[in-house]
Structure formats: structure tokens, C-alpha cells
Coordinates of C-alpha atoms in Angstrom, one line a residue:
M1 CA 22.6 -31.7 2.1
A2 CA 26.2 -31.3 3.4
G3 CA 27.0 -32.8 6.7
K4 CA 25.0 -35.3 8.9
A5 CA 21.4 -34.3 9.2
S6 CA 18.8 -35.2 12.0
V7 CA 15.1 -34.5 11.4
H8 CA 12.5 -33.9 13.8
V9 CA 8.8 -32.5 13.7
E10 CA 7.1 -29.8 15.8
R11 CA 3.3 -29.5 16.4
I12 CA 1.9 -26.0 16.8
P13 CA -1.7 -25.3 17.5
S14 CA -3.0 -22.1 15.5
K15 CA -3.7 -20.4 18.8
D16 CA -0.1 -20.6 19.7
L17 CA 1.5 -19.9 16.3
A18 CA 1.6 -16.0 16.5
K19 CA 3.1 -16.4 20.0
T20 CA 6.0 -18.2 18.7
S21 CA 8.9 -16.9 16.5
K22 CA 8.0 -19.5 13.9
L23 CA 5.3 -17.6 11.9
Q24 CA 7.6 -15.5 10.0
P25 CA 10.0 -18.2 8.8
L26 CA 7.1 -20.4 8.1
W27 CA 5.5 -17.8 5.9
E28 CA 8.7 -17.2 4.1
F29 CA 9.1 -21.0 3.7
A30 CA 5.7 -21.5 2.3
N31 CA 5.9 -18.8 -0.3
Y32 CA 9.3 -20.1 -1.4
A33 CA 8.1 -23.6 -1.9
F34 CA 5.1 -22.3 -3.7
D35 CA 7.1 -20.1 -5.9
D36 CA 9.4 -23.1 -6.7
N37 CA 6.6 -25.4 -7.5
M38 CA 5.0 -22.9 -9.8
A39 CA 8.1 -22.2 -11.6
K40 CA 7.6 -25.8 -13.1
Y41 CA 4.3 -24.7 -14.7
P42 CA 5.2 -21.4 -16.7
E43 CA 2.4 -22.1 -19.1
L44 CA -0.1 -21.1 -16.3
G45 CA 1.6 -17.7 -16.1
F46 CA 0.8 -16.9 -12.4
T47 CA 2.7 -13.5 -12.1
E48 CA 0.8 -11.4 -9.4
G49 CA 0.9 -11.9 -5.6
K50 CA 2.4 -14.3 -3.3
R51 CA 0.9 -17.6 -1.9
F52 CA 0.5 -15.6 1.5
E53 CA 0.8 -11.9 1.2
Q54 CA 1.8 -11.3 4.9
P55 CA 2.5 -13.7 7.8
Q56 CA -0.9 -13.0 9.2
D57 CA -2.6 -14.4 6.1
F58 CA -0.8 -17.8 7.0
E59 CA -2.1 -17.7 10.5
E60 CA -5.6 -16.6 9.4
E61 CA -5.8 -19.4 6.7
M62 CA -5.0 -22.1 9.4
G63 CA -8.0 -20.7 11.4
P64 CA -8.4 -20.7 15.1
T65 CA -8.4 -24.5 15.6
G66 CA -6.1 -25.5 13.0
V67 CA -2.7 -27.5 13.7
T68 CA 0.7 -26.9 11.8
F69 CA 3.4 -29.5 11.8
I70 CA 7.0 -28.1 11.0
Q71 CA 9.7 -30.6 10.0
Y72 CA 13.2 -29.3 10.8
A73 CA 16.7 -30.7 9.9
S74 CA 19.6 -30.0 12.3
I75 CA 22.6 -30.3 10.1
S76 CA 25.9 -30.9 11.9
P77 CA 28.4 -29.4 12.2
Q78 CA 26.4 -26.1 12.1
P79 CA 26.0 -24.4 15.4
E80 CA 23.2 -25.3 17.8
G81 CA 19.9 -23.6 17.1
S82 CA 20.5 -23.5 13.3
D83 CA 17.5 -25.9 12.5
R84 CA 16.3 -25.4 9.0
I85 CA 12.6 -25.9 8.0
I86 CA 12.5 -28.5 5.4
A87 CA 8.8 -29.4 5.1
T88 CA 5.5 -28.4 6.5
A89 CA 1.8 -29.3 6.6
G90 CA -1.3 -28.5 8.6
C91 CA -5.0 -29.3 9.1
K92 CA -8.2 -27.5 10.2
P93 CA -11.8 -28.4 10.3
W94 CA -13.1 -28.2 6.8
S95 CA -15.2 -25.3 5.3
S96 CA -16.6 -25.5 1.8
V97 CA -16.0 -21.7 1.4
L98 CA -13.3 -20.9 -1.1
M99 CA -10.2 -19.1 0.2
L100 CA -10.7 -16.9 -2.6
D101 CA -14.3 -16.0 -1.7
E102 CA -12.8 -15.3 1.9
R103 CA -10.3 -13.1 0.3
V104 CA -13.1 -11.2 -1.6
E105 CA -14.9 -10.8 1.8
R106 CA -11.8 -9.5 3.5
M107 CA -11.1 -7.0 0.8
R108 CA -14.7 -5.6 1.1
K109 CA -14.1 -5.0 4.8
E110 CA -10.7 -3.5 4.2
R111 CA -12.5 -1.2 1.5
E112 CA -15.1 -0.3 3.8
A113 CA -12.6 0.7 6.4
R114 CA -10.5 2.8 4.2
E115 CA -13.7 4.4 3.0
K116 CA -14.5 5.5 6.6
S117 CA -10.9 6.8 7.3
T118 CA -10.6 8.7 4.0
P119 CA -11.5 12.5 4.1
K120 CA -14.5 13.5 2.0
G121 CA -13.2 14.5 -1.4
Q122 CA -10.1 12.7 -1.2
E123 CA -9.1 9.8 -3.6
L124 CA -9.7 6.3 -1.8
S125 CA -6.3 4.7 -1.5
A126 CA -5.5 1.1 -2.5
N127 CA -4.7 -1.6 0.0
S128 CA -1.2 -2.7 0.7
F129 CA -0.9 -5.1 -2.1
Y130 CA -3.1 -4.1 -5.0
T131 CA -3.8 -0.8 -6.9
K132 CA -7.4 0.2 -6.6
E133 CA -8.0 -0.9 -10.2
H134 CA -6.6 -4.2 -9.7
E135 CA -8.5 -4.6 -6.5
D136 CA -11.9 -3.7 -8.2
Q137 CA -11.1 -6.0 -11.1
L138 CA -10.2 -9.0 -8.7
V139 CA -13.3 -8.8 -6.7
Q140 CA -15.3 -8.6 -10.0
Q141 CA -13.6 -11.7 -11.3
L142 CA -13.9 -13.6 -8.1
E143 CA -17.6 -12.8 -7.7
K144 CA -18.5 -13.9 -11.2
V145 CA -17.1 -17.5 -10.6
G146 CA -20.0 -18.7 -8.4
P147 CA -20.1 -21.4 -5.8
M148 CA -18.1 -24.7 -5.9
V149 CA -20.3 -27.7 -6.6
H150 CA -19.6 -30.9 -4.7
N151 CA -20.5 -34.6 -5.1
D152 CA -19.0 -35.7 -1.8
G153 CA -22.5 -36.5 -0.3
Q154 CA -24.2 -35.0 2.7
D155 CA -23.2 -37.4 5.5
D156 CA -22.3 -36.3 8.9
V157 CA -18.9 -37.8 8.7
P158 CA -16.2 -35.2 10.1
R159 CA -14.0 -33.5 7.4
W160 CA -10.7 -31.9 7.9
E161 CA -8.8 -30.1 5.4
V162 CA -5.1 -30.7 4.6
M163 CA -3.5 -27.5 4.6
T164 CA -0.2 -26.0 3.0
V165 CA 2.0 -29.2 2.3
C166 CA 5.3 -27.8 1.4
V167 CA 8.7 -29.7 1.1
H168 CA 12.0 -27.9 0.3
P169 CA 13.4 -28.7 -3.0
D170 CA 16.5 -30.2 -1.6
W171 CA 14.5 -32.6 0.5
Q172 CA 11.8 -33.9 -1.9
K173 CA 11.3 -37.4 -3.0
Q174 CA 12.3 -38.7 0.4
G175 CA 8.9 -39.4 1.8
L176 CA 8.6 -36.2 4.2
A177 CA 5.2 -35.2 2.7
D178 CA 4.0 -38.8 3.5
Q179 CA 5.3 -38.6 6.9
L180 CA 3.5 -35.3 7.6
L181 CA 0.3 -36.4 5.9
N182 CA 0.4 -39.5 8.4
R183 CA 0.8 -37.0 11.3
V184 CA -2.1 -35.0 10.0
A185 CA -4.3 -38.1 9.8
E186 CA -3.2 -39.3 13.3
E187 CA -4.2 -35.7 14.7
V188 CA -7.4 -35.6 13.0
G189 CA -8.1 -39.1 14.1
S190 CA -7.4 -38.0 17.8
Q191 CA -9.6 -34.9 17.4
V192 CA -12.4 -37.0 16.1
R193 CA -12.2 -39.7 18.8
M194 CA -12.2 -36.9 21.5
S195 CA -15.3 -35.2 19.9
G196 CA -17.2 -38.7 20.0
K197 CA -18.0 -38.5 16.4
G198 CA -15.7 -41.1 14.9
P199 CA -14.4 -43.3 13.9
E200 CA -14.9 -42.5 10.3
F201 CA -13.4 -39.1 8.9
K202 CA -12.5 -37.4 5.7
L203 CA -9.5 -35.5 4.9
M204 CA -10.0 -33.0 2.2
V205 CA -7.5 -31.2 0.0
R206 CA -8.0 -27.9 -2.1
V207 CA -5.6 -27.7 -5.0
L208 CA -4.6 -26.3 -8.4
K209 CA -5.9 -29.1 -10.6
E210 CA -3.2 -28.3 -13.2
V211 CA -0.6 -28.6 -10.7
N212 CA -1.4 -31.0 -7.8
E213 CA -4.3 -33.3 -9.3
K214 CA -2.0 -36.3 -10.2
Y215 CA -0.1 -36.2 -7.0
W216 CA -3.2 -36.4 -4.6
L217 CA -4.8 -39.1 -6.8
R218 CA -1.7 -41.1 -6.3
K219 CA -2.3 -40.6 -2.5
G220 CA -5.8 -42.2 -2.7
F221 CA -7.8 -38.9 -2.7
K222 CA -10.8 -38.7 -5.2
P223 CA -12.1 -35.5 -6.9
V224 CA -15.4 -34.2 -5.4
G225 CA -15.6 -30.8 -7.1
E226 CA -13.8 -28.1 -9.0
K227 CA -14.2 -24.5 -10.3
F228 CA -12.8 -22.8 -13.3
F229 CA -11.1 -19.3 -13.0
E230 CA -10.8 -17.4 -16.3
P231 CA -7.5 -16.1 -17.9
G232 CA -6.2 -12.9 -16.3
L233 CA -6.9 -13.8 -12.6
F234 CA -3.6 -13.3 -10.8
G235 CA -2.0 -12.7 -14.1
T236 CA -2.7 -16.3 -15.5
K237 CA -2.3 -16.9 -19.2
T238 CA -4.7 -19.9 -19.5
G239 CA -7.0 -19.7 -16.5
F240 CA -7.0 -22.4 -13.8
H241 CA -9.0 -24.9 -11.9
I242 CA -9.4 -25.1 -8.1
M243 CA -10.1 -28.8 -7.3
D244 CA -11.4 -30.4 -4.1
L245 CA -10.4 -33.9 -3.3
S246 CA -11.6 -36.3 -0.4
R247 CA -10.0 -39.4 1.1
D248 CA -11.8 -41.8 3.6
Y249 CA -10.0 -42.5 7.0
T250 CA -10.9 -44.6 10.1
A251 CA -9.5 -43.4 13.5
S252 CA -7.4 -46.2 15.1

């Protein structure tokens, strides 16, 4: 971090994300941070695909009512307008449906659209990111896993998911993730108060157990469910677990 840096945070509702110039660099930053983190766990062997294949995947994952926070550093004496993304986090109303399940559904719809547009007798093309053989294999593997089982209770407390917490490697261990998590909790608390459903609410996170479990346990989150995905999915050598964790909050 050469030069003097000033840090500021921008709040962007999902409905405005695609209207700004921030979606592309945010997509690039999230993929970079994910790759940097996964490089620390070579034993998992993730070798296929990006965290977000295209910018629209980031927008779609955040959903229509989500909110993204972007933290920037303005480093002098660089010219004005050269703000650098150093961290991000977001939130959206919780859905128990796995993103991987949503991917399968999206792939089915894409396949149906390609089938309708492919002339009779012509071989069906693959989508933009997978060969046809790999696409079939991916759908079969994800369908075989089954639903996530939760032990989080069936109360009516509002739940929001903490999304895409990323900090640039040069800025880690400086409390930036905690700052953004506090902004997320404030945002959700405000949303809960306005809805008249508070003051209690839960923040949920969905993570790779082998990579992120200890981090979120230190933040006060408790495991409420997990699913195991077999070796071979996304090129993994050992398989992996998707884990859901929850923490109780009270809107101030």
C-alpha cells in the first residue's frame, strides 16, 4: 500500500447494480479474491469454473432485493477517480435453496432454449462455459446430492443471507470484513424495522466448510446444516461440504 490511503464505502441496491459501471469490476474482484483464497487449499483441487462465470451471475445471485457494499481505497498521489476496490460484502433475504440447485435449474432452462433453437438433426451445442458432456455430468451430480437439512428451527424470525464477503489480500487482517459485516447487520436491522417484523433477526452464511467454517465460528455464527458433494464435482479431488451457519441479532 504505497502512498496515503483514504477508505470509503458505497451502498448499491441490486436494482441499481447493472445501471452503474461497478458490476464488471465487482465481478472481476470477487473472482480474484475467490481464486486467491482457494489457492491456499490445493488439497481440495477446485480446477473448473470461476466463482461467477459472468457479471450477470453476480447480479443474479444478489437477487432483486439485495444490497451490495463496496469498500474503496483512494491512494494518493494517484489521480482522482482511481479508487480501488479493496473489499465487498452484501446481503439479501434468505433462501434455503442452494445456489447450486439454482444453477441446475438455470442450466435446464438454457438447455431447453438451445433445444428449441437447434435445427432438427443438428447436434445440440453446449452452453458458453461447459461442454455438453460436462453439463450432463454436472446436472446429474447436483441432482444426486438431495436437499439441505436444517436444524435452525421453524420460527418466524426474519433471515437474511450475508453474501460474497471478499477482502483484497493486500488489505486483509485490518478489520475490513468486520466493518462490512457491521454495515450488513445495520442494513438488515433497518429493513426489519421498516417491515414491522423485528426487532430480532438472523444473519445466515453459506460457505465451503473446509475453507470458511472456523472463520465464521469466530464471528459468533453457529452451524445449522450442511451437504457433502462428491469428488469430481468442479474438478475437486476430495469432495467438499456446503455449510449453513446462523447468528442471532437484534435491530437497534
